Amino acid sequence: MKFFNHTITTTTSKINFVLKAHMLQIQNFVCTFLCFFFFGIINSLAQNHHLKNFSKNEGLPSLRIQNCTQDNTGYLWLASNKGLVQYDGNEFVTFTTKNGLISNNVTIVSAKNYTLFIGTDKGLSIKNHSGFQNLEGNKINCILTVNNSTFLGTDKGIVRVREGYLSPIRTNFQIDLNLINDIQFDGNFYWIATNKSLWKLDKLINPTLLKRIDLDNYTSILIENKTIVATSYNNGIKLITGDAIKTITTTAQNITEIKKIDNQFWIVSENDGIEILDINFNFERSINKYNTLNTNQITSVFQDIEKNTWISTSNNGLYLIKTDSPTQKKPAIAFENISVVYQSLDSININNYPKILQLQPDKNHISFYFKTVDINNPNNIEYRYKLNNQISPWTTKNSVDLAYLTPGNYTFSAQSRIGKSESTPIEFNFFIDTPLYKKKWFIASCFAIVCLVLGIFIWLYIRKIQAKNKAKLAKLQLENHLLALEQKALQLQMNPHFIFNVLNGIKALGNSGNLTELNSTISKFATLLRGVLHNSRQEEISLAEEINTLKNYIELEQQMNSNTFDYTINTQLSVDAEEVLIPPMLIQPFVENSIKHGISSVKNGKIDINFSIKNDFLYCEILDNGIGIHQSKKLKKTSTHQSIALNITQERIQSLSKESTISISETSENNKVTGTKIVFKIPLKTDF
């Protein structure tokens, strides 16, 4: 019995051992089968989507890629925690603080025309062809550009990008103090996703409508026709149509972003990979570490212009899913840099410069750098350029140096092609000025200078020929100058005999005690001397002043002369005597000659002085009833001074007018001399 039991026990143990061995083989087979099955699925998916992973081995500075975008040229730009990364299909180029970036921790990047807005944990960097411009601020989570205004969502509210600084926008404290995850504009309203709620505003600056739609941690906003598609961090997707909110539950949690790619909604999760929904928000498939990727920690997705999809991860670099049917679009080309004599044109927008660049003659060495980016065909791009009417052949070179350009207007254009598809040419206009020595006005000036020098030589030659005439002219000028000095001297002096007679007369009046006549005589004499001294300093005086001086002189002569005589001064003028100008002491010598040599030897002598204006000339007539000029010449013996004064006065009158302007004649009646008549005229001159 014991033996029988022992036999049964042994047999049972063997059977169990065999069964266990078979079960282990079956398990190994199943595991192997499942491994090959999943491996096949992964390879199949990878092959269907042409999956490619980029890591540090391919040139990435970090495995944490936080955002991705593409600019107008076609460059792919990546935001990493170790700098800004540029990709052209061949290589990755990293920009850091050493290149001018404000911070290496780049959170978001956005392209507008040919300008790149780079959000970091320390503010904003703006990149164009000339370099970086940095604006300090809080950590930036999203960027929105509307109507040439750029707004940033930060960890503390919304800011606006201004010229040289970031300007905070004040809405309300529930927005201004919270973390802004996304901002979108649907054409009428602004939608703001914060970590506390979803908001709707009609304007970001001074809004009149400010409405809170829902309370939740909203992370991303997508505008889909008239529906707002918003993602919450842990509560799925919210569809807002009008005032209605509909919630769509997703299997993915920790949702950070939603994008529409190829008529599908791609839901990005921090830890659950990517969930893809169809146009009706029905589940289609997932992309995660179990079927395609090596990680579930996704940060962003992006589709480029060639329909390739880029997946950014936080720990495994960048994934590229190439499309099965790539769209070959018309290539785009842009200027990357233009340098003049090796100096970049940093002060102008080289891709949108409407004017003609003006260059000096020595700035005739210009270099152009242009680029077309095609991620799928980076090595199949060809370029050609055109300078005015000269066209270069197609080549892979994307730069050209133009040295020793001649002056003139230039139009430079560049074009690219991929296969048979050619880009629209881009143009840049510039003008090189002509050197000074080649300018027409400079040549004309030189010709004028040569003519001037030649003229000077001719003039010197003529001057040498006319030397004798010039010497004679100089002699005449000297004589004229001496005559003028003599005239001045004559103006400053009076006949000494007249002065002595006046002084003796004053003495006699003083001795006789005739104070009234004495005072009158002294007053007239003082007035006469003052007038002579004053008028002698003037080039011209008024006719009224000349007449007043004559009156004082004649009245003093009346008092001093032994023979009495009368005088009259008549003016027949069309203008006031104060406004008529004549040289000083012009008439006194003739009057003095009439008194001393004409009426001095007759009784009841008379002198008439008449002034009139005819045909823009001032006429003066001096008429006396003396012995006549011829008889007086015979009697003159000691009057040389007055004779000289009379002659000089005649020359003064003749110098004022080139015509025969003075005549001296005797008057007669019944063949008997009745006196002397002096008539002269000078051009009429007034002070108005």
XYZ file of C-alpha atoms in Angstrom:
688
model
C 0.000 0.000 0.000
C 2.814 2.354 0.869
C 4.567 1.372 -2.351
C 1.428 2.000 -4.334
C 0.993 5.452 -2.783
C 4.602 6.268 -3.403
C 4.261 5.256 -7.045
C 1.176 7.439 -7.500
C 2.924 10.384 -5.894
C 5.957 9.999 -8.136
C 3.836 9.718 -11.237
C 1.824 12.818 -10.272
C 5.014 14.844 -9.771
C 6.291 13.849 -13.210
C 3.002 14.818 -14.820
C 3.055 18.240 -13.065
C 6.610 18.814 -14.169
C 5.786 18.005 -17.772
C 2.718 20.250 -17.689
C 4.746 23.114 -16.247
C 7.371 22.691 -18.946
C 4.730 22.816 -21.675
C 3.066 25.886 -20.092
C 6.414 27.675 -19.967
C 6.996 26.938 -23.655
C 3.539 28.211 -24.496
C 4.165 31.434 -22.497
C 7.503 32.028 -24.218
C 5.850 31.516 -27.582
C 3.050 33.939 -26.762
C 5.505 36.558 -25.503
C 7.655 36.144 -28.566
C 4.603 36.355 -30.791
C 3.340 39.499 -29.049
C 6.779 41.108 -29.243
C 7.014 40.429 -32.951
C 3.409 41.568 -33.357
C 3.883 44.921 -31.611
C 7.285 45.379 -33.230
C 5.692 44.785 -36.595
C 2.908 47.256 -35.822
C 5.424 49.881 -34.739
C 7.566 49.307 -37.830
C 4.460 49.348 -39.997
C 3.292 52.653 -38.489
C 6.770 54.098 -38.731
C 7.005 53.081 -42.385
C 3.517 54.340 -43.212
C 4.263 57.751 -41.703
C 7.997 57.919 -42.525
C 8.804 58.583 -38.894
C 12.180 60.110 -38.081
C 13.599 61.106 -34.720
C 16.071 63.984 -34.255
C 18.210 64.084 -31.129
C 21.577 65.438 -30.040
C 23.259 63.109 -32.507
C 21.667 65.052 -35.365
C 22.647 68.434 -33.901
C 19.914 69.386 -31.425
C 21.302 71.218 -28.375
C 18.760 69.563 -26.067
C 16.165 66.796 -25.999
C 13.559 69.239 -24.629
C 11.847 70.961 -27.576
C 9.012 73.195 -26.389
C 7.596 74.708 -29.575
C 7.999 74.763 -33.352
C 7.124 77.171 -36.212
C 8.148 78.058 -39.773
C 8.988 81.452 -41.324
C 8.334 82.886 -44.793
C 11.647 81.631 -46.135
C 10.853 78.074 -45.024
C 13.225 77.749 -42.070
C 11.936 75.603 -39.220
C 12.459 77.277 -35.824
C 12.527 75.261 -32.599
C 12.201 76.538 -29.036
C 14.408 74.554 -26.666
C 15.584 75.013 -23.115
C 19.125 75.507 -24.441
C 18.563 78.069 -27.160
C 16.745 78.861 -30.387
C 17.278 76.267 -33.147
C 17.084 76.807 -36.927
C 16.632 73.886 -39.355
C 16.810 74.051 -43.158
C 16.476 70.345 -43.942
C 20.232 69.707 -43.735
C 21.511 70.963 -40.417
C 20.504 72.463 -37.096
C 21.948 75.875 -36.125
C 21.584 77.001 -32.502
C 21.366 80.627 -31.322
C 22.056 81.354 -27.648
C 22.830 84.297 -25.415
C 26.278 84.377 -27.012
C 24.565 85.361 -30.260
C 22.407 88.006 -28.552
C 19.407 86.007 -27.306
C 17.931 87.307 -24.044
C 17.760 83.795 -22.506
C 18.583 80.246 -23.553
C 15.296 78.916 -22.123
C 13.037 79.553 -25.145
C 9.363 78.799 -24.454
C 7.576 79.826 -27.679
C 8.504 81.107 -31.126
C 6.326 82.883 -33.721
C 7.129 84.173 -37.244
C 5.567 87.256 -38.822
C 6.743 88.156 -42.323
C 10.539 88.154 -41.971
C 10.565 88.877 -38.238
C 10.829 86.233 -35.521
C 9.276 86.745 -32.058
C 11.031 84.553 -29.487
C 9.412 84.125 -26.073
C 11.662 83.109 -23.188
C 11.526 82.837 -19.425
C 13.080 86.329 -19.180
C 11.107 88.242 -21.795
C 11.063 88.629 -25.564
C 13.743 88.562 -28.260
C 12.941 89.914 -31.733
C 15.114 88.595 -34.559
C 15.544 89.945 -38.068
C 18.404 89.882 -40.554
C 20.366 92.448 -38.527
C 20.317 90.507 -35.234
C 18.403 90.402 -31.950
C 16.473 93.070 -30.054
C 15.728 92.122 -26.442
C 12.829 93.284 -24.247
C 12.895 92.132 -20.629
C 9.774 90.793 -18.944
C 8.054 87.783 -17.421
C 7.989 84.275 -18.852
C 6.121 84.235 -22.183
C 3.665 81.403 -22.926
C 1.923 82.524 -26.144
C 2.257 85.137 -28.917
C -0.526 86.732 -31.014
C -0.071 89.290 -33.830
C -3.204 91.144 -35.009
C -3.225 94.198 -37.305
C 0.515 94.836 -36.875
C 0.174 94.720 -33.089
C 1.827 91.892 -31.165
C 0.499 90.689 -27.795
C 2.168 88.272 -25.392
C 0.586 85.985 -22.812
C 2.867 85.770 -19.775
C 2.869 84.263 -16.301
C 1.344 87.552 -15.091
C -1.195 88.854 -17.559
C -0.958 90.194 -21.118
C 1.641 92.621 -22.448
C 1.909 94.507 -25.718
C 5.113 94.798 -27.724
C 5.965 98.495 -28.121
C 8.964 100.215 -29.652
C 11.729 99.332 -27.238
C 9.708 97.941 -24.313
C 6.860 95.670 -23.202
C 3.709 97.476 -22.083
C 1.371 95.647 -19.640
C -2.337 95.666 -20.599
C -4.830 96.247 -17.800
C -8.112 94.353 -18.148
C -9.100 93.008 -14.706
C -7.164 91.447 -11.860
C -8.431 87.919 -12.697
C -6.580 88.161 -16.015
C -3.756 90.550 -15.124
C -2.498 88.449 -12.184
C -2.951 84.977 -13.677
C -0.984 82.783 -16.027
C -2.017 83.295 -19.665
C -1.751 80.045 -21.617
C -3.208 81.152 -24.964
C -4.726 84.145 -26.809
C -6.696 83.874 -30.071
C -8.703 86.321 -32.214
C -11.731 85.119 -34.220
C -12.127 88.330 -36.227
C -14.533 89.918 -33.742
C -13.508 88.844 -30.268
C -10.380 87.971 -28.354
C -10.356 84.669 -26.439
C -8.040 84.314 -23.486
C -7.189 80.998 -21.804
C -5.828 81.363 -18.270
C -5.016 78.796 -15.594
C -8.265 79.789 -13.851
C -10.833 80.463 -16.576
C -11.732 81.229 -20.219
C -12.485 84.859 -21.189
C -14.065 86.678 -24.120
C -13.159 90.338 -24.882
C -14.098 92.692 -27.707
C -10.768 94.540 -27.342
C -7.580 93.856 -25.456
C -6.968 97.556 -24.800
C -9.800 99.280 -22.926
C -12.397 96.525 -23.594
C -16.118 97.324 -23.346
C -17.042 93.633 -23.335
C -15.221 91.452 -20.802
C -16.988 88.157 -20.155
C -15.875 85.071 -18.271
C -17.052 81.996 -20.177
C -16.058 79.185 -17.820
C -13.979 78.319 -14.781
C -11.215 75.804 -15.448
C -7.518 75.515 -16.186
C -7.663 76.297 -19.910
C -4.494 75.583 -21.881
C -5.183 76.075 -25.590
C -7.703 77.674 -27.985
C -8.549 76.784 -31.590
C -10.918 78.798 -33.818
C -13.019 76.371 -35.888
C -15.512 78.263 -38.070
C -17.951 79.791 -35.558
C -17.001 77.373 -32.811
C -14.334 77.963 -30.212
C -12.467 74.762 -29.379
C -10.712 75.092 -26.036
C -8.754 72.496 -24.098
C -8.688 72.167 -20.332
C -5.826 70.584 -18.471
C -7.799 67.704 -16.925
C -11.400 68.034 -18.140
C -11.222 67.315 -21.851
C -12.280 69.626 -24.671
C -14.850 72.438 -24.466
C -16.807 73.535 -27.542
C -18.218 77.067 -27.207
C -20.892 78.098 -29.727
C -22.622 81.306 -28.783
C -23.386 80.920 -25.068
C -23.527 77.088 -25.143
C -20.654 74.990 -23.820
C -20.283 71.328 -24.757
C -17.717 69.054 -23.123
C -15.992 66.249 -25.032
C -14.285 63.690 -22.837
C -10.877 62.425 -23.890
C -8.799 59.573 -22.597
C -5.743 61.808 -22.506
C -5.153 63.879 -19.407
C -2.892 66.873 -18.797
C -3.865 68.392 -22.178
C -1.687 71.372 -23.177
C -2.494 71.998 -26.844
C -4.902 71.330 -29.702
C -4.057 71.677 -33.398
C -6.007 70.943 -36.571
C -3.924 68.881 -38.999
C -5.306 67.308 -42.189
C -8.928 67.720 -41.062
C -8.172 66.053 -37.747
C -7.844 67.403 -34.234
C -4.544 66.530 -32.556
C -4.755 66.634 -28.773
C -1.342 67.077 -27.105
C -0.815 65.742 -23.581
C 2.080 66.196 -21.219
C 2.131 62.506 -20.206
C -0.321 60.610 -22.451
C 1.084 61.248 -25.903
C -1.171 62.468 -28.714
C -4.840 61.634 -29.203
C -6.261 62.202 -32.699
C -9.977 62.927 -33.255
C -11.850 63.196 -36.528
C -13.741 66.260 -37.688
C -16.709 65.242 -35.475
C -14.450 64.798 -32.438
C -14.632 60.989 -32.570
C -11.573 59.034 -31.540
C -9.437 57.759 -34.430
C -6.081 56.754 -33.021
C -3.317 57.558 -30.591
C 0.351 58.313 -31.057
C 2.365 57.356 -28.025
C 5.227 55.237 -26.764
C 3.202 52.050 -27.176
C 2.762 52.308 -30.949
C 4.980 54.976 -32.555
C 7.101 57.160 -30.312
C 9.611 56.487 -27.590
C 7.942 58.855 -25.154
C 4.532 60.104 -24.032
C 5.796 63.532 -22.915
C 4.682 65.732 -25.802
C 4.984 69.548 -25.762
C 3.674 70.631 -29.182
C 2.767 69.584 -32.738
C 3.179 71.583 -35.948
C 2.480 71.024 -39.649
C 4.785 72.786 -42.118
C 3.917 74.114 -45.579
C 4.956 70.788 -47.131
C 2.377 68.936 -44.983
C 5.006 67.322 -42.758
C 4.080 66.973 -39.084
C 6.594 67.817 -36.359
C 6.197 66.507 -32.818
C 8.113 68.251 -30.042
C 8.833 66.302 -26.873
C 10.171 67.223 -23.474
C 12.670 64.349 -23.189
C 13.216 62.743 -26.576
C 13.951 65.549 -29.039
C 11.970 66.123 -32.204
C 9.957 63.713 -34.378
C 9.177 64.180 -38.045
C 6.226 62.390 -39.662
C 6.599 62.857 -43.385
C 3.401 62.925 -45.350
C 2.679 60.131 -47.830
C 1.666 62.667 -50.486
C 3.864 65.761 -50.075
C 2.507 68.957 -51.544
C 5.010 70.553 -53.885
C 4.296 74.237 -53.555
C 5.921 77.093 -55.407
C 9.261 77.747 -53.674
C 9.742 81.006 -51.802
C 12.974 82.983 -51.813
C 14.101 85.821 -49.533
C 17.163 87.982 -48.955
C 19.119 86.861 -45.914
C 21.657 89.687 -46.028
C 22.894 92.517 -48.232
C 26.310 93.993 -47.526
C 27.958 97.069 -49.015
C 31.751 96.910 -48.908
C 31.419 94.079 -46.355
C 29.084 96.119 -44.083
C 25.568 94.699 -43.616
C 22.569 96.911 -44.320
C 21.153 96.753 -40.806
C 19.147 99.979 -40.909
C 16.621 98.949 -43.584
C 14.209 96.073 -44.203
C 16.010 94.376 -47.069
C 12.993 92.209 -48.032
C 10.555 95.116 -48.113
C 12.484 98.250 -49.122
C 10.331 100.323 -51.507
C 12.936 102.999 -52.238
C 16.138 103.060 -54.263
C 19.209 102.715 -52.058
C 21.558 105.657 -52.703
C 25.270 104.756 -52.597
C 28.415 106.868 -52.833
C 30.832 106.248 -55.737
C 33.264 104.321 -53.484
C 30.443 102.003 -52.256
C 30.463 99.965 -55.450
C 31.098 96.509 -53.954
C 27.781 94.834 -53.043
C 27.133 91.286 -51.869
C 23.714 89.599 -51.911
C 22.783 86.515 -49.864
C 19.464 84.810 -50.597
C 17.857 81.543 -49.521
C 15.065 79.099 -50.278
C 14.320 76.372 -47.732
C 12.662 73.074 -48.633
C 12.669 70.521 -45.820
C 11.925 67.576 -48.128
C 14.360 68.577 -50.878
C 17.138 70.583 -49.223
C 19.741 69.582 -51.809
C 17.646 70.064 -54.956
C 17.440 73.871 -54.831
C 19.019 75.983 -57.579
C 19.400 79.753 -57.865
C 20.018 82.370 -60.480
C 20.235 86.147 -60.359
C 19.686 89.026 -62.737
C 21.475 92.378 -62.703
C 19.620 94.785 -64.966
C 19.565 92.765 -68.234
C 22.311 90.246 -67.420
C 21.057 86.823 -66.253
C 23.270 84.222 -64.606
C 22.919 80.445 -65.185
C 21.219 78.197 -62.605
C 23.540 77.131 -59.793
C 23.405 75.828 -56.223
C 25.242 78.926 -54.956
C 22.960 81.264 -52.984
C 25.184 84.345 -52.845
C 26.856 86.696 -55.310
C 29.543 89.398 -55.008
C 29.259 92.377 -57.349
C 32.543 94.299 -57.308
C 33.691 97.473 -59.093
C 30.238 98.418 -60.315
C 30.094 101.461 -62.548
C 27.887 104.431 -61.580
C 24.214 104.206 -62.467
C 20.867 102.645 -61.575
C 20.706 98.912 -60.851
C 17.956 96.383 -60.274
C 19.109 93.114 -58.719
C 16.717 90.162 -58.685
C 17.126 86.577 -57.473
C 15.069 83.470 -58.195
C 15.107 79.833 -57.068
C 13.705 76.600 -58.424
C 13.043 73.055 -57.250
C 12.725 70.780 -60.228
C 10.596 72.692 -62.702
C 8.848 74.838 -60.115
C 10.301 78.364 -60.012
C 9.839 80.971 -57.309
C 8.632 84.501 -57.817
C 11.735 86.709 -58.240
C 12.673 89.127 -55.468
C 14.156 92.528 -56.328
C 16.346 95.192 -54.758
C 17.001 98.582 -56.381
C 20.105 100.665 -55.770
C 21.926 103.602 -57.330
C 25.671 104.252 -57.374
C 26.518 107.928 -57.685
C 28.946 109.235 -60.309
C 32.410 110.271 -59.047
C 32.901 113.988 -58.686
C 35.420 114.234 -61.502
C 32.929 112.627 -63.933
C 29.913 114.769 -63.100
C 28.746 117.189 -65.774
C 28.627 120.152 -63.444
C 32.196 119.445 -62.294
C 33.423 119.222 -65.902
C 31.548 122.430 -66.705
C 33.099 124.111 -63.663
C 36.590 123.048 -64.738
C 35.907 124.365 -68.240
C 34.666 127.625 -66.734
C 37.813 127.899 -64.576
C 40.013 127.324 -67.637
C 38.093 129.997 -69.507
C 38.420 132.289 -66.520
C 42.175 131.785 -66.328
C 42.454 132.374 -70.071
C 40.342 135.474 -69.696
C 42.609 136.719 -66.903
C 45.659 136.330 -69.169
C 43.856 138.190 -71.950
C 42.812 140.851 -69.480
C 46.383 141.231 -68.245
C 47.562 141.571 -71.815
C 44.969 144.233 -72.554
C 45.837 145.923 -69.282
C 49.469 146.075 -70.299
C 48.526 147.620 -73.644
C 46.353 150.219 -71.905
C 48.972 151.081 -69.258
C 49.572 154.573 -70.646
C 45.866 155.344 -70.722
C 45.521 154.109 -67.159
C 48.421 156.326 -66.044
C 46.766 159.314 -67.628
C 43.468 158.390 -66.022
C 45.194 158.084 -62.632
C 46.620 161.579 -63.088
C 43.182 162.960 -63.868
C 41.747 161.143 -60.868
C 44.447 162.696 -58.662
C 43.668 166.134 -59.975
C 39.988 165.537 -59.412
C 40.721 164.371 -55.879
C 42.795 167.501 -55.182
C 39.986 169.611 -56.573
C 37.523 167.878 -54.304
C 39.812 168.580 -51.315
C 40.041 172.172 -52.384
C 36.261 172.394 -52.603
C 36.025 171.017 -49.081
C 38.552 173.554 -47.906
C 36.609 176.347 -49.573
C 33.438 175.158 -47.862
C 35.151 175.434 -44.493
C 36.302 178.979 -44.986
C 34.729 182.374 -45.667
C 36.201 185.587 -47.033
C 38.478 186.917 -44.263
C 37.606 190.501 -45.224
C 33.955 189.708 -44.656
C 34.700 188.218 -41.234
C 36.906 191.172 -40.263
C 34.249 193.622 -41.403
C 31.588 191.818 -39.368
C 33.773 191.754 -36.282
C 34.640 195.478 -36.695
C 30.990 196.249 -37.163
C 30.148 194.349 -34.007
C 32.852 196.302 -32.171
C 31.483 199.579 -33.459
C 27.975 198.688 -32.417
C 29.282 197.809 -28.986
C 31.091 201.115 -28.657
C 28.028 203.035 -29.749
C 25.878 201.246 -27.218
C 23.366 200.045 -29.830
C 22.663 196.800 -28.019
C 19.602 195.813 -30.026
C 21.398 195.920 -33.360
C 24.475 194.457 -31.732
C 22.552 191.430 -30.491
C 20.866 190.976 -33.879
C 24.203 191.150 -35.704
C 25.906 188.699 -33.365
C 22.927 186.309 -33.644
C 22.986 186.424 -37.451
C 26.761 186.011 -37.560
C 26.639 183.043 -35.157
C 23.840 181.458 -37.157
C 25.823 181.952 -40.361
C 28.984 180.404 -38.916
C 27.056 177.500 -37.439
C 25.363 176.898 -40.798
C 28.659 177.030 -42.700
C 30.327 174.612 -40.270
C 27.371 172.214 -40.305
C 26.841 172.287 -44.063
C 30.529 171.816 -44.811
C 30.322 168.285 -43.294
C 27.416 167.283 -45.521
C 27.434 166.007 -49.071
C 24.003 167.508 -49.645
C 21.674 169.868 -47.783
C 18.108 170.990 -48.400
C 17.380 174.030 -50.527
C 15.632 175.573 -47.525
C 18.875 175.364 -45.480
C 20.858 176.923 -48.364
C 18.335 179.774 -48.629
C 18.472 180.370 -44.855
C 22.292 180.568 -44.970
C 22.103 183.010 -47.912
C 19.682 185.232 -46.019
C 21.980 185.461 -42.996
C 24.979 186.155 -45.218
C 23.242 188.839 -47.331
C 21.745 190.598 -44.286
C 25.168 190.765 -42.620
C 26.588 192.164 -45.879
C 23.813 194.752 -45.851
C 24.845 195.870 -42.359
C 28.565 195.968 -43.129
C 28.355 197.521 -46.622
C 28.640 201.273 -46.952
C 26.224 201.288 -49.867
C 22.747 200.078 -49.217
C 21.219 197.364 -51.394
C 18.144 195.179 -51.435
C 17.677 191.505 -52.228
C 14.864 189.089 -52.976
C 14.772 185.314 -52.950
C 11.931 183.814 -54.954
C 11.004 180.124 -55.214
C 8.665 178.751 -57.853
C 8.808 175.087 -56.920
C 6.391 172.194 -57.423
C 7.776 170.532 -54.299
C 8.683 171.851 -50.884
C 12.121 173.484 -50.536
C 12.811 171.152 -47.576
C 12.650 168.166 -49.918
C 14.996 169.510 -52.623
C 18.669 168.521 -52.129
C 21.687 170.525 -53.415
C 25.416 170.593 -52.593
C 26.248 173.115 -49.801
C 27.803 176.564 -50.488
C 26.847 176.351 -54.172
C 25.162 179.773 -54.561
C 27.030 181.914 -51.980
C 30.143 182.519 -54.189
C 27.950 184.003 -56.970
C 26.062 186.214 -54.492
C 29.318 187.356 -52.859
C 30.775 188.173 -56.299
C 27.662 190.242 -57.151
C 27.933 192.200 -53.884
C 31.701 192.831 -53.977
C 32.169 193.450 -57.700
C 28.759 194.203 -59.067
C 26.690 196.521 -56.847
C 29.435 197.755 -54.536
C 29.933 200.906 -56.631
C 26.285 201.749 -57.333
C 23.607 203.254 -55.204
C 20.380 201.424 -54.516
C 21.844 198.092 -55.520
C 19.643 195.076 -55.856
C 20.116 191.338 -56.052
C 17.326 188.953 -57.141
C 17.723 185.212 -56.552
C 15.142 182.965 -58.236
C 14.668 179.165 -57.949
C 12.417 177.116 -60.241
C 11.927 173.522 -61.431
C 11.615 172.528 -65.087
C 11.927 169.097 -66.728
C 13.490 167.427 -63.647
C 16.095 170.189 -63.294
C 16.512 172.822 -60.569
C 17.145 176.245 -62.120
C 18.866 179.089 -60.206
C 19.010 182.671 -61.462
C 21.122 185.409 -59.788
C 20.434 188.899 -61.176
C 22.055 192.163 -59.997
C 21.953 195.771 -61.206
C 25.687 196.314 -60.886
C 28.315 197.537 -63.316
C 28.391 194.325 -65.295
C 30.761 191.438 -65.368
C 33.124 192.831 -67.968
C 33.609 196.131 -66.161
C 34.065 194.347 -62.827
C 36.840 192.182 -64.314
C 38.696 195.298 -65.289
C 38.424 196.690 -61.768
C 39.496 193.457 -60.014
C 42.942 193.594 -58.639
C 43.057 191.778 -55.306
C 40.139 189.355 -55.463
C 42.036 186.228 -56.510
C 40.496 184.066 -53.768
C 37.009 184.817 -54.909
C 37.939 184.321 -58.506
C 39.254 180.890 -57.674
C 36.128 180.145 -55.610
C 33.944 181.281 -58.500
C 35.805 179.101 -60.991
C 35.650 176.053 -58.694
C 31.946 176.597 -58.140
C 31.404 176.657 -61.898
C 33.318 173.363 -62.211
C 31.187 171.876 -59.407
C 28.037 172.788 -61.284
C 29.341 171.345 -64.530
C 30.338 168.106 -62.772
C 26.770 167.653 -61.577
C 25.458 167.664 -65.163
C 27.238 166.906 -68.419
C 25.204 169.480 -70.316
C 26.106 173.163 -70.648
C 24.385 174.141 -67.460
C 25.790 177.602 -66.481
C 25.789 180.958 -68.239
C 27.045 184.369 -67.098
C 25.962 187.431 -69.130
C 25.381 191.164 -68.874
C 21.925 192.709 -69.026
C 21.399 195.916 -70.937
C 18.725 198.420 -71.740
C 19.001 201.024 -74.537
C 22.532 199.817 -75.225
C 23.433 200.495 -71.626
C 24.671 197.802 -69.256
C 22.187 197.349 -66.416
C 23.743 194.463 -64.518
C 24.846 190.825 -64.562
C 22.753 187.681 -64.923
C 23.956 184.240 -63.828
C 21.813 181.185 -64.663
C 22.642 177.520 -63.990
C 20.768 174.255 -63.639
C 21.479 171.000 -61.858
C 19.541 167.686 -61.893
C 16.621 167.753 -59.483
C 17.204 165.521 -56.471
C 14.786 165.013 -53.596
C 14.871 163.033 -50.351
C 11.753 160.973 -51.110
